[in-house]
C-alpha positions as protocol buffer text, in pm:
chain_id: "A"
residue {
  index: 1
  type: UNK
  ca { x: 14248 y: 10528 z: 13869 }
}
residue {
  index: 2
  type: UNK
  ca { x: 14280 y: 10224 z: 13654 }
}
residue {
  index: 3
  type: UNK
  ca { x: 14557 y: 10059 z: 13860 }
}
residue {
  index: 4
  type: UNK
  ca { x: 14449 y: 9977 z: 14260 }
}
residue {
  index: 5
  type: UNK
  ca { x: 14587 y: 10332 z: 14436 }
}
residue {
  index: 6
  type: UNK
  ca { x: 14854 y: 10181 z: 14641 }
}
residue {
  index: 7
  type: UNK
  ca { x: 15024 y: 10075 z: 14313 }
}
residue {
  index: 8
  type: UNK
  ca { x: 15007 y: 10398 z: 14119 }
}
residue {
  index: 9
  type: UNK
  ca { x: 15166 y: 10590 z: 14451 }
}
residue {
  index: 10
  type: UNK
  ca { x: 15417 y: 10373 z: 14451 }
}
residue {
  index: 11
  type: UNK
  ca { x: 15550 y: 10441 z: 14071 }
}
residue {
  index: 12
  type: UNK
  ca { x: 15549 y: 10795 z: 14119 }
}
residue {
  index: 13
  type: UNK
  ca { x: 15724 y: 10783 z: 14451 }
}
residue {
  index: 14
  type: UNK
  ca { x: 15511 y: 10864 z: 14682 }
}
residue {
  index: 15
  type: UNK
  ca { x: 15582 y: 10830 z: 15103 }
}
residue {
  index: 16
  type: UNK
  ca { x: 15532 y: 10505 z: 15257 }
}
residue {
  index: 17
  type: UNK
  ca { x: 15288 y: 10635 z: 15441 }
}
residue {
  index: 18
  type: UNK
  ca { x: 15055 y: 10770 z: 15205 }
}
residue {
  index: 19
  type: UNK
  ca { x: 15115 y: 10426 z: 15007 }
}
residue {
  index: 20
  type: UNK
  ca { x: 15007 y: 10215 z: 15349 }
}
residue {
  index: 21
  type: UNK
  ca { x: 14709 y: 10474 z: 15378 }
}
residue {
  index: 22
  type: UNK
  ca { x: 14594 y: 10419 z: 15017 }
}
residue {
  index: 23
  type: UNK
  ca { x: 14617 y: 10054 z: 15135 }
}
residue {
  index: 24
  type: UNK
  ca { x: 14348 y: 10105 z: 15405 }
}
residue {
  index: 25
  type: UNK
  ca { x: 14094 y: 10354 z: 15241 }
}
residue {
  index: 26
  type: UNK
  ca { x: 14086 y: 10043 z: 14964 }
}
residue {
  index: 27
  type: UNK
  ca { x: 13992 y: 9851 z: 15222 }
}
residue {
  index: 28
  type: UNK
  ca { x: 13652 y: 10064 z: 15351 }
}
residue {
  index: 29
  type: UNK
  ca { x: 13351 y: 9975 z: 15283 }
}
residue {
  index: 30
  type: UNK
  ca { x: 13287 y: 10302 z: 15070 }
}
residue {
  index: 31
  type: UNK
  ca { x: 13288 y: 10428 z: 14645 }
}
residue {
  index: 32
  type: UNK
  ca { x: 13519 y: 10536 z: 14487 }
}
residue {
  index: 33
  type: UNK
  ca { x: 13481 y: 10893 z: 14519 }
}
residue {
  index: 34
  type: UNK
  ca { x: 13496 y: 10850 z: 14876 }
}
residue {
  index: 35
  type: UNK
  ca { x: 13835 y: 10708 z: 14849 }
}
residue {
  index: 36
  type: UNK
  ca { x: 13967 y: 10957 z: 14600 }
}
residue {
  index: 37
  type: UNK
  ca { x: 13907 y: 11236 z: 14843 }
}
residue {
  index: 38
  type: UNK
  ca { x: 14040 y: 11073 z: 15173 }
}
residue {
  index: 39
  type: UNK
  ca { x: 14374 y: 11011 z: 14968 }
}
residue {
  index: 40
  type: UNK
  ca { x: 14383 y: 11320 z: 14830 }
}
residue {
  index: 41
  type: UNK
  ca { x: 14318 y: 11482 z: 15157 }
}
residue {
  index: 42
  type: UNK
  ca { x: 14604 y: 11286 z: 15296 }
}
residue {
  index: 43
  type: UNK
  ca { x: 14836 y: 11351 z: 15039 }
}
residue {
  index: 44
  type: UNK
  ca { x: 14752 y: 11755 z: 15060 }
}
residue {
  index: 45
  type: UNK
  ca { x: 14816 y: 11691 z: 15473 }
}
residue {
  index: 46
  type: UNK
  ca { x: 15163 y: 11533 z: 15375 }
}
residue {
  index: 47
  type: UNK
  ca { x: 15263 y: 11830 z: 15116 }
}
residue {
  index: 48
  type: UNK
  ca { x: 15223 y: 12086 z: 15351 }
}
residue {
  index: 49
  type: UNK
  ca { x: 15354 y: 11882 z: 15676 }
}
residue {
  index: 50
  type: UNK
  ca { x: 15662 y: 11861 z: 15455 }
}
């Protein structure tokens, strides 16, 4: 993503809470891939929580 995570979620309306989590995974101290797949993971969690 060009724009940080967080922001991106935000325009298309996603949960708080996946926003805040986006928020945190920015914050480890691992690549990008890494972080794609933890937010993705918690955004599949979320879908079918829903």
């Amino acid at each position: 993503m060009s724009a940080p995570a967080a922001v991106t979620l935000r325009r298309q309306g996603a949960p708080d809470l996946l926003i805040a989590y986006a928020d945190a995974v920015a914050a480890l101290p691992i690549g990008p891939d890494g972080r794609r797949l933890r937010r993705n993971a918690a955004g599949r969690l979320l879908v079918s929580r829903s």
